[in-house]
GROMACS .gro file of C-alpha atoms in nm:
model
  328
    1UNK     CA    1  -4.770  -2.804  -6.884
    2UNK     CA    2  -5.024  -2.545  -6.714
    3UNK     CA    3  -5.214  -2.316  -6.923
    4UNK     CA    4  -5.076  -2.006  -6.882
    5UNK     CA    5  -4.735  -2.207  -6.987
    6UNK     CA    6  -4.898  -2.364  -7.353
    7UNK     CA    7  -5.024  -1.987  -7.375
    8UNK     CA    8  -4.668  -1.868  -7.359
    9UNK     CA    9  -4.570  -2.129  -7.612
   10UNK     CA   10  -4.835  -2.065  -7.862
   11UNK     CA   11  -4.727  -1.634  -7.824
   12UNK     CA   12  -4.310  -1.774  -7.864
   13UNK     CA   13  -4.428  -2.017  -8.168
   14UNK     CA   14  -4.622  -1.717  -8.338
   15UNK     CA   15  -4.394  -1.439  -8.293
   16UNK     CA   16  -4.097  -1.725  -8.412
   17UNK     CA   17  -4.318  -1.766  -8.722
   18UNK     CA   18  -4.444  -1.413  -8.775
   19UNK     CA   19  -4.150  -1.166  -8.668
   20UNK     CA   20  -3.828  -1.353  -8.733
   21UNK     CA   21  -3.617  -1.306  -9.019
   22UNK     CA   22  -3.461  -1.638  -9.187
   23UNK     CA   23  -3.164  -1.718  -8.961
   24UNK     CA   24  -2.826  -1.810  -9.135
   25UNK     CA   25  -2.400  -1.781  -9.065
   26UNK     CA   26  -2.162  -1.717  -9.241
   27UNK     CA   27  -2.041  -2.041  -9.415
   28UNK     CA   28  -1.704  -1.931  -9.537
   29UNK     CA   29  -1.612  -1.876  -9.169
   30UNK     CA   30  -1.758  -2.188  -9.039
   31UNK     CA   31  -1.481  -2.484  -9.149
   32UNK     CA   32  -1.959  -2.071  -8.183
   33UNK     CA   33  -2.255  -1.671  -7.609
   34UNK     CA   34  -2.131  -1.892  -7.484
   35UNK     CA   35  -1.864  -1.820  -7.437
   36UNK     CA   36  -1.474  -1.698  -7.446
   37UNK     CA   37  -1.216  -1.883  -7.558
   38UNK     CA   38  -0.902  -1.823  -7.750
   39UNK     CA   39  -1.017  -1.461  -7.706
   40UNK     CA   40  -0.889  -1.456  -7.368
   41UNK     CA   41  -0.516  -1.527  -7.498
   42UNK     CA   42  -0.496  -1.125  -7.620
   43UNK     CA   43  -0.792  -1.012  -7.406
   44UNK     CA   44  -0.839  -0.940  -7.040
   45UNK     CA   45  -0.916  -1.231  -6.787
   46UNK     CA   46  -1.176  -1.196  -6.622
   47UNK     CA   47  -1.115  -1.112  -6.235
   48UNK     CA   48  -1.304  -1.316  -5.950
   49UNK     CA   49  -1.349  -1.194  -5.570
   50UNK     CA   50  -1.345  -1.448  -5.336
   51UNK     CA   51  -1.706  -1.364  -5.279
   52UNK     CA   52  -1.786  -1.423  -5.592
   53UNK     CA   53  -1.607  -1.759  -5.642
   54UNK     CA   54  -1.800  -1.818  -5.338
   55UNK     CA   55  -2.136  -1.749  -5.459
   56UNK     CA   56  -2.248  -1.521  -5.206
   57UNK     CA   57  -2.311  -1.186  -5.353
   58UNK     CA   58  -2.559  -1.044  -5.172
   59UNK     CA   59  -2.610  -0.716  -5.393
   60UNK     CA   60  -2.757  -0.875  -5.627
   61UNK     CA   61  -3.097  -0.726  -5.724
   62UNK     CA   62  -3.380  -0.914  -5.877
   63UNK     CA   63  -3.562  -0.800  -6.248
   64UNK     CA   64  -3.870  -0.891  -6.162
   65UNK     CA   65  -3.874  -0.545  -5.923
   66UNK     CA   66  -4.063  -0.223  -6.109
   67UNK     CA   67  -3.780  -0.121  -6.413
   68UNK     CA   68  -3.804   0.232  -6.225
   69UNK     CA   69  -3.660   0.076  -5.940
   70UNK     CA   70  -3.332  -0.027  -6.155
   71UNK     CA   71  -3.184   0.328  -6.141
   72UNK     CA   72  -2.843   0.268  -6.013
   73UNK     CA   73  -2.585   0.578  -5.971
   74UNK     CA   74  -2.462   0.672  -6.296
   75UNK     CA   75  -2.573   0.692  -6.725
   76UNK     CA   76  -2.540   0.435  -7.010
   77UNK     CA   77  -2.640   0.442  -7.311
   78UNK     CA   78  -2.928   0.286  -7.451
   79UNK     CA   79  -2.915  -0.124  -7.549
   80UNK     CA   80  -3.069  -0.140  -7.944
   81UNK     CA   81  -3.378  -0.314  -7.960
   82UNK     CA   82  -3.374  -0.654  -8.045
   83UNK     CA   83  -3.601  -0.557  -8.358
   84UNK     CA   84  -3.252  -0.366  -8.472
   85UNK     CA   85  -3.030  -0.596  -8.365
   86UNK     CA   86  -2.849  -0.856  -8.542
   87UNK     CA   87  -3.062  -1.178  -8.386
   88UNK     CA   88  -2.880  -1.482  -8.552
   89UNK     CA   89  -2.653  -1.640  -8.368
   90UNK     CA   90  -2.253  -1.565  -8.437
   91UNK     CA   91  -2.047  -1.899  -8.454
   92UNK     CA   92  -1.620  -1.870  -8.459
   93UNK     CA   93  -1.496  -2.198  -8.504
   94UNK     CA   94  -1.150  -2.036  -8.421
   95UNK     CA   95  -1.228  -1.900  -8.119
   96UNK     CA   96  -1.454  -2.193  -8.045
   97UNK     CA   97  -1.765  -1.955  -7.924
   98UNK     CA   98  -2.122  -1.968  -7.989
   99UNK     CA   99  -2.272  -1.630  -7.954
  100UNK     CA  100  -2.690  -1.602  -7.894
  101UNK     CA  101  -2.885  -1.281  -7.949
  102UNK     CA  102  -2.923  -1.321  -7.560
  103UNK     CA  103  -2.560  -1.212  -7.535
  104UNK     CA  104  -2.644  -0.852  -7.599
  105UNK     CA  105  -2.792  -0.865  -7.285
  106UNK     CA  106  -2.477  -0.934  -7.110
  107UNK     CA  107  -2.190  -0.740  -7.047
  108UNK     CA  108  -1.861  -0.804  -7.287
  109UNK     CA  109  -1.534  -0.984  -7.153
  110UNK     CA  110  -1.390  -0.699  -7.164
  111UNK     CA  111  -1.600  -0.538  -6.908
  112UNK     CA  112  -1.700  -0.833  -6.701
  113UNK     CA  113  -1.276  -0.809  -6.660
  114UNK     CA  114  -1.290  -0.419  -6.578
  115UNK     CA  115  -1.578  -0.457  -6.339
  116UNK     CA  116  -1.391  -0.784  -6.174
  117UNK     CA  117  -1.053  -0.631  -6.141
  118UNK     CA  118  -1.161  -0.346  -5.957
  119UNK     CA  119  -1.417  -0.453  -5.734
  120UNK     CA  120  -1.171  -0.768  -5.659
  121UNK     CA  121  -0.940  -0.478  -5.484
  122UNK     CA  122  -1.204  -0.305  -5.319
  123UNK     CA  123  -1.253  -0.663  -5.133
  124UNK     CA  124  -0.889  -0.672  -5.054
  125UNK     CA  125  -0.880  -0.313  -4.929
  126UNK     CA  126  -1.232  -0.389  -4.740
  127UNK     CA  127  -1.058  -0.737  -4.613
  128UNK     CA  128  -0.773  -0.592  -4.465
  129UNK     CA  129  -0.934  -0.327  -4.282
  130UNK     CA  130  -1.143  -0.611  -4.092
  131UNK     CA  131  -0.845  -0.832  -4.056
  132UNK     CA  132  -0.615  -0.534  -3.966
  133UNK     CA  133  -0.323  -0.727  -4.193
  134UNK     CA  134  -0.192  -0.730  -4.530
  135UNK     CA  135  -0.344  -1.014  -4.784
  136UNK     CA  136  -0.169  -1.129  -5.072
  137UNK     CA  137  -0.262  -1.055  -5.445
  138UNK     CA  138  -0.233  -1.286  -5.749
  139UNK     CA  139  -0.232  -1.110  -6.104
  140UNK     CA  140  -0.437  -1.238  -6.354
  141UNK     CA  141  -0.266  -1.459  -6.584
  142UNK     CA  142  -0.450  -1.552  -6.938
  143UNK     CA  143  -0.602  -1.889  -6.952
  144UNK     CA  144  -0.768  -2.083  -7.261
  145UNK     CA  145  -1.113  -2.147  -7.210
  146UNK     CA  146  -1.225  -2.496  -7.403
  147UNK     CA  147  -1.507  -2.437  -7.668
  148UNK     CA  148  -1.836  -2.382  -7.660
  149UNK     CA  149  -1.999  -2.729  -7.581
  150UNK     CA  150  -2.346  -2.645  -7.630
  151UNK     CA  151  -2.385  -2.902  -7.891
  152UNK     CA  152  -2.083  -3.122  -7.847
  153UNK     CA  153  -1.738  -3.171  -7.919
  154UNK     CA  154  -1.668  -3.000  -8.244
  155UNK     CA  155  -1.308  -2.821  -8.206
  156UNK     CA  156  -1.101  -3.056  -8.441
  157UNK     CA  157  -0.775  -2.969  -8.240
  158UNK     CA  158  -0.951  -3.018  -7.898
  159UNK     CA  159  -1.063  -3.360  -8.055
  160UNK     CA  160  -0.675  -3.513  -8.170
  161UNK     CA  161  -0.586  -3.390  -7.843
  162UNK     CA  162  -0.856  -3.425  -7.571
  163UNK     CA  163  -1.063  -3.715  -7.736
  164UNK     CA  164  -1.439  -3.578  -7.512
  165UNK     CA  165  -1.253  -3.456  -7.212
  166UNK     CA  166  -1.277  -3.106  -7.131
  167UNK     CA  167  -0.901  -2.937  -7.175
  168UNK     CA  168  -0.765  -2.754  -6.883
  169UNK     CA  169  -0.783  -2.431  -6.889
  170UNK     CA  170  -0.526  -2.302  -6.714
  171UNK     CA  171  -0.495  -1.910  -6.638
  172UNK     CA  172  -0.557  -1.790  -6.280
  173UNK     CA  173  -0.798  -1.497  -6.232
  174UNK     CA  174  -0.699  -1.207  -6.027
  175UNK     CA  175  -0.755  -1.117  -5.676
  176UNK     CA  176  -0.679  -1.179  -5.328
  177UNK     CA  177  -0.527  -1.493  -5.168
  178UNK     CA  178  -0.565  -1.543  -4.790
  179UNK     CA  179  -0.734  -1.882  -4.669
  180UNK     CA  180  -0.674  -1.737  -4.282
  181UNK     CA  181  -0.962  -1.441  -4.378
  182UNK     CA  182  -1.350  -1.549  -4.236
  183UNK     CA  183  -1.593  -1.562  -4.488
  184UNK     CA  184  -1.808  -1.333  -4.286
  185UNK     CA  185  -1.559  -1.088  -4.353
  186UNK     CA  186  -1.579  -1.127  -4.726
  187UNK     CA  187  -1.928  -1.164  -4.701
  188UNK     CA  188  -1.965  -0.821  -4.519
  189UNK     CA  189  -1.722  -0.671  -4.792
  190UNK     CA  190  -1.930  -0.785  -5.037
  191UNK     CA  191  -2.243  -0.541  -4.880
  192UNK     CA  192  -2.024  -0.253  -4.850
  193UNK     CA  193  -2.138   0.053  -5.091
  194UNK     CA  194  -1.823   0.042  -5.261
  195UNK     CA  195  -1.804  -0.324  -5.372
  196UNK     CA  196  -2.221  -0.299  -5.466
  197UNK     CA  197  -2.148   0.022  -5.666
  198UNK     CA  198  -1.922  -0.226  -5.866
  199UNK     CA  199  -2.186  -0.546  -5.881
  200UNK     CA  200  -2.367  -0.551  -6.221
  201UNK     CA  201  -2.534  -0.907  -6.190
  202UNK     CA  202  -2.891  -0.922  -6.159
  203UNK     CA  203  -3.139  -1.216  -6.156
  204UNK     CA  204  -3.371  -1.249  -6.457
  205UNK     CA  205  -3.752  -1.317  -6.394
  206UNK     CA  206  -3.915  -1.648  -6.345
  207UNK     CA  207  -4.142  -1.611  -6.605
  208UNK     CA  208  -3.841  -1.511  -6.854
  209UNK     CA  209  -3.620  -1.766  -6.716
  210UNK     CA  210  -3.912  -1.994  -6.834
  211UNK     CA  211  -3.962  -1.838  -7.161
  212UNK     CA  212  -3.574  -1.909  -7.238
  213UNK     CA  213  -3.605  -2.235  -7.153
  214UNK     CA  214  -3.956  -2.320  -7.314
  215UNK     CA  215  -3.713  -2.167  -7.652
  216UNK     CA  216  -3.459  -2.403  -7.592
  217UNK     CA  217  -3.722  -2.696  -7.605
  218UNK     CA  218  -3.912  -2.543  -7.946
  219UNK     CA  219  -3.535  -2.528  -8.063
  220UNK     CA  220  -3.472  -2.895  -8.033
  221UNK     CA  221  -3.808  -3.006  -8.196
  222UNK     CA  222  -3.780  -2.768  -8.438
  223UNK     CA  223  -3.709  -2.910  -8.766
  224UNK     CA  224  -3.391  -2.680  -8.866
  225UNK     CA  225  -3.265  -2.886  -8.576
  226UNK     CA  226  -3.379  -3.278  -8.638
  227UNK     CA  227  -3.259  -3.149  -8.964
  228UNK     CA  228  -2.918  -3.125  -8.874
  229UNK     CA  229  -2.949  -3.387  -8.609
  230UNK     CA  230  -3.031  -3.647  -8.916
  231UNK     CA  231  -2.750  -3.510  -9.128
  232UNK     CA  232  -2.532  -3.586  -8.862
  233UNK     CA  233  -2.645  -3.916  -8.719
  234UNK     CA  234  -2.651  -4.049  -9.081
  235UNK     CA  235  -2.279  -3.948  -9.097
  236UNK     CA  236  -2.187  -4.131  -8.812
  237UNK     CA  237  -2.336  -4.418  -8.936
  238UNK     CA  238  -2.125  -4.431  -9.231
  239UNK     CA  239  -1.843  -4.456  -8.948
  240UNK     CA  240  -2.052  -4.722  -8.808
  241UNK     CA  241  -2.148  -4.491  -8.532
  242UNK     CA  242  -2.435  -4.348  -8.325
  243UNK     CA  243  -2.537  -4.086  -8.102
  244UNK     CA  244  -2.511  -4.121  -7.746
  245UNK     CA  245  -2.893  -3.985  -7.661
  246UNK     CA  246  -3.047  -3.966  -7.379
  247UNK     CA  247  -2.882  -3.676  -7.146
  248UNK     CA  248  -2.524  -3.698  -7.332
  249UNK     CA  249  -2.595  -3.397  -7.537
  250UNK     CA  250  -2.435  -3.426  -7.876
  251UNK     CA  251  -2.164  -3.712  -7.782
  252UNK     CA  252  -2.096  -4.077  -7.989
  253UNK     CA  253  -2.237  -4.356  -7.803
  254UNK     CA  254  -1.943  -4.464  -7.606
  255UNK     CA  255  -1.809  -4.153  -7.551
  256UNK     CA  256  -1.624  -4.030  -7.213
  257UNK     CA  257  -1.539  -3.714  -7.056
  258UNK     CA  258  -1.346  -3.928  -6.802
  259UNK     CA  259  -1.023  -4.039  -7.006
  260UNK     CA  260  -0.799  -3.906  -7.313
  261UNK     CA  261  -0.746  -4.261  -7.487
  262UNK     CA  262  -0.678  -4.327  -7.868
  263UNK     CA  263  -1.010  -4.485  -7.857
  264UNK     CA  264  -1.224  -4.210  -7.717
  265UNK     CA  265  -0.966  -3.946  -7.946
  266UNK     CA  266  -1.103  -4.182  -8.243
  267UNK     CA  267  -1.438  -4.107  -8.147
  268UNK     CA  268  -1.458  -3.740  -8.092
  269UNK     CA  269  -1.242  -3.689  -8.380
  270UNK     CA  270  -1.497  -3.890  -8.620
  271UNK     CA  271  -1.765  -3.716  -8.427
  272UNK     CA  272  -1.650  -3.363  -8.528
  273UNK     CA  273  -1.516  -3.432  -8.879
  274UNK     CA  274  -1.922  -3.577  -8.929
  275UNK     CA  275  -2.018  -3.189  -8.732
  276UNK     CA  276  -1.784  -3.000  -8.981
  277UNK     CA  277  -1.934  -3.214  -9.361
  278UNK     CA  278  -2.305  -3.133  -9.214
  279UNK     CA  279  -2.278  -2.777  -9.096
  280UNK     CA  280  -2.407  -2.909  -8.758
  281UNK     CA  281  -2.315  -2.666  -8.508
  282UNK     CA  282  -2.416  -2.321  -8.741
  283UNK     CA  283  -2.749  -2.485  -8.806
  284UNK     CA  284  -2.837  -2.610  -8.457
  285UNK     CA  285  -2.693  -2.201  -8.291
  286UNK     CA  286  -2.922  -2.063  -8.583
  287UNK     CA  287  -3.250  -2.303  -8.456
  288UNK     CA  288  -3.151  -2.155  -8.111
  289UNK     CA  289  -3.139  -1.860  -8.220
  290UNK     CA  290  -3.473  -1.845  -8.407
  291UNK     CA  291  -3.653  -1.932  -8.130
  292UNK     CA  292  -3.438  -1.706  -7.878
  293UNK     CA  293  -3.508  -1.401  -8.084
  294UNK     CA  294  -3.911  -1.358  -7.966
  295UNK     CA  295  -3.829  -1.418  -7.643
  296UNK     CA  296  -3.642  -1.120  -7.622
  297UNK     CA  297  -3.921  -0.920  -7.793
  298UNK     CA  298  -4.166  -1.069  -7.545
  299UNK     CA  299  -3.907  -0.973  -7.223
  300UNK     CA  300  -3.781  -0.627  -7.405
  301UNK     CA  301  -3.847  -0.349  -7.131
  302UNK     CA  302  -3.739  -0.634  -6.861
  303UNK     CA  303  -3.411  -0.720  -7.062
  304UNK     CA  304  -3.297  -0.324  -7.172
  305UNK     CA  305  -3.367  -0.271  -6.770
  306UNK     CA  306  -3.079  -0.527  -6.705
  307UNK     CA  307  -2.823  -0.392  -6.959
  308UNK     CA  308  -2.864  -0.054  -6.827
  309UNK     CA  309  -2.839  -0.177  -6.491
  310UNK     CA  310  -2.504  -0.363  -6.570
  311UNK     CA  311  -2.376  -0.112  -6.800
  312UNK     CA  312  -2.403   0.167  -6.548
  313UNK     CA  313  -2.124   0.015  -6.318
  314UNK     CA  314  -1.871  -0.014  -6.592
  315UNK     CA  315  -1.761   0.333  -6.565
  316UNK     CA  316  -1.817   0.330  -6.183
  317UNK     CA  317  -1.540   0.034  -6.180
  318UNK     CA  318  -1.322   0.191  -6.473
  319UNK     CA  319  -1.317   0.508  -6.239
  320UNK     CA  320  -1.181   0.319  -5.913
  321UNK     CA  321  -0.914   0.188  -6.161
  322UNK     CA  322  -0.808   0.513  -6.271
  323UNK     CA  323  -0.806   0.609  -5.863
  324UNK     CA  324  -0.626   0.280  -5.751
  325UNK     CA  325  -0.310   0.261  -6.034
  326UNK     CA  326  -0.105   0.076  -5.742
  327UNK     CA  327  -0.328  -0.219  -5.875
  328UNK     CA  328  -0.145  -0.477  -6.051
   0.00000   0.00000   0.00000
């Protein structure tokens, strides 16, 4: 690690140590950004260009420009600052989402839908100008995202069911469907006015993008987290089991993502049931949390510059919808 890296450390493990309040969840509800799940059964589903599934976006604007060049056309109102937010982390084991203070960086479901919908049509209606031809539309149907699997398999149902595999999903996301249409005519969509008017993502710094991830690592060694780490591995071992290690995250040894046998059901079913007796996922969100929390003190000005950024095309995109009502 460099120096100006064990410097950054040192500032996250002091501000952890100095600034953050004692992290905790709500116990009754735990029997958890992550990130949507059952939610999306009664919510909106959120809508994918084919530029986006394609990963070509090219009005995407990086953070690490000056914050008063992040003045995009419109108002929003001010993100809270992290020192009066809510910083623990937010765990629904019925949903199955993990929420981290990051998240109130990010835009909601809701609007990530709103802002997807209508800048989906704007690529059709962009698309077929080019192509001088109508292109077909799928509707959003809702799927049902798995759960959170930051620390492992710990949905009991997904367990009896799925054993370690990940469940399909299912759901289809909105937009158009033409395989006959050049990418270079989505791509050149995708830089129209219109469709960047409607593009809230933005890239995060390096040096934050190493801060987050320094967190992570201060989260694992922190002893909150071999806390609940021990807890749990002493609970397999009453099962005569043992963690996986290594890079299996927080799987049984023997454990596969590949089949949905009684034996590997067994296993993820004993794993969870040991998750649920120790607390583990509440406690291992909360470490992540803890150390999460002064990295967004540290990144504050860079971090409110995003959310107003991405907030600011909500009501650009919610707009076009009101214009566009022929839109499924």
């Amino acid at each position: 690690m460099s120096t100006q890296d064990d410097d950054l450390a040192r500032r996250l493990r002091a501000r952890a140590d100095a600034e953050v309040p004692a992290m905790s969840v709500d116990v009754a509800a735990v029997v958890r950004g992550g990130r949507r799940r059952r939610l999306a059964r009664g919510g909106a589903v959120v809508a994918a260009t084919a530029l986006a599934v394609a990963g070509a976006w090219s009005g995407v604007r990086a953070l690490d420009a000056p914050p008063g060049d992040l003045q995009p056309a419109g108002t929003s109102t001010p993100s809270p600052s992290p020192a009066d937010a809510d910083l623990r982390a937010r765990v629904d084991p019925e949903a199955g989402t993990i929420t981290f203070p990051m998240a109130r960086y990010d835009l909601t479901a809701e609007e990530w839908a709103t802002v997807g919908l209508a800048r989906s049509w704007e690529m059709k209606r962009c698309a077929e100008a080019e192509v001088g031809r109508p292109i077909a539309w799928e509707t959003a149907t809702p799927g049902d995202p798995p759960s959170d699997r930051t620390f492992g398999v710990w949905d009991l149902e997904e367990a009896q069911t799925y054993g370690y595999a990940v469940p399909p999903e299912g759901g289809r996301a909105a937009g158009a469907v033409d395989p006959d249409v050049p990418m270079a005519v989505w791509e050149a969509c995708g830089r129209t006015e219109a469709v960047r008017a409607m593009s809230p993502e933005l890239d995060g710094s390096y040096e934050l993008a190493d801060a987050l991830l320094q967190a992570h690592e201060l989260a694992a060694a922190s002893e909150d987290s071999r806390s609940a780490v021990a807890d749990w591995t002493a609970c397999l071992a009453r099962h005569g089991l043992e963690p996986a290690g290594g890079d299996s995250g927080y799987a049984v040894a023997g454990a596969t993502t590949s089949r949905w046998d009684r034996d590997s059901v067994a296993l993820a079913v004993t794993d969870v049931r040991c998750k649920t007796e120790v607390d583990f996922v509440p406690r291992m969100a909360d470490a992540e949390a803890a150390a999460q929390a002064p990295v967004l003190m540290l990144f504050r000005d860079e971090l409110e510059a995003r959310i107003a950024h991405m907030r600011a095309v909500v009501p650009v995109a919610e707009a076009y919808l009101a214009a566009h009502p022929e839109i499924p």
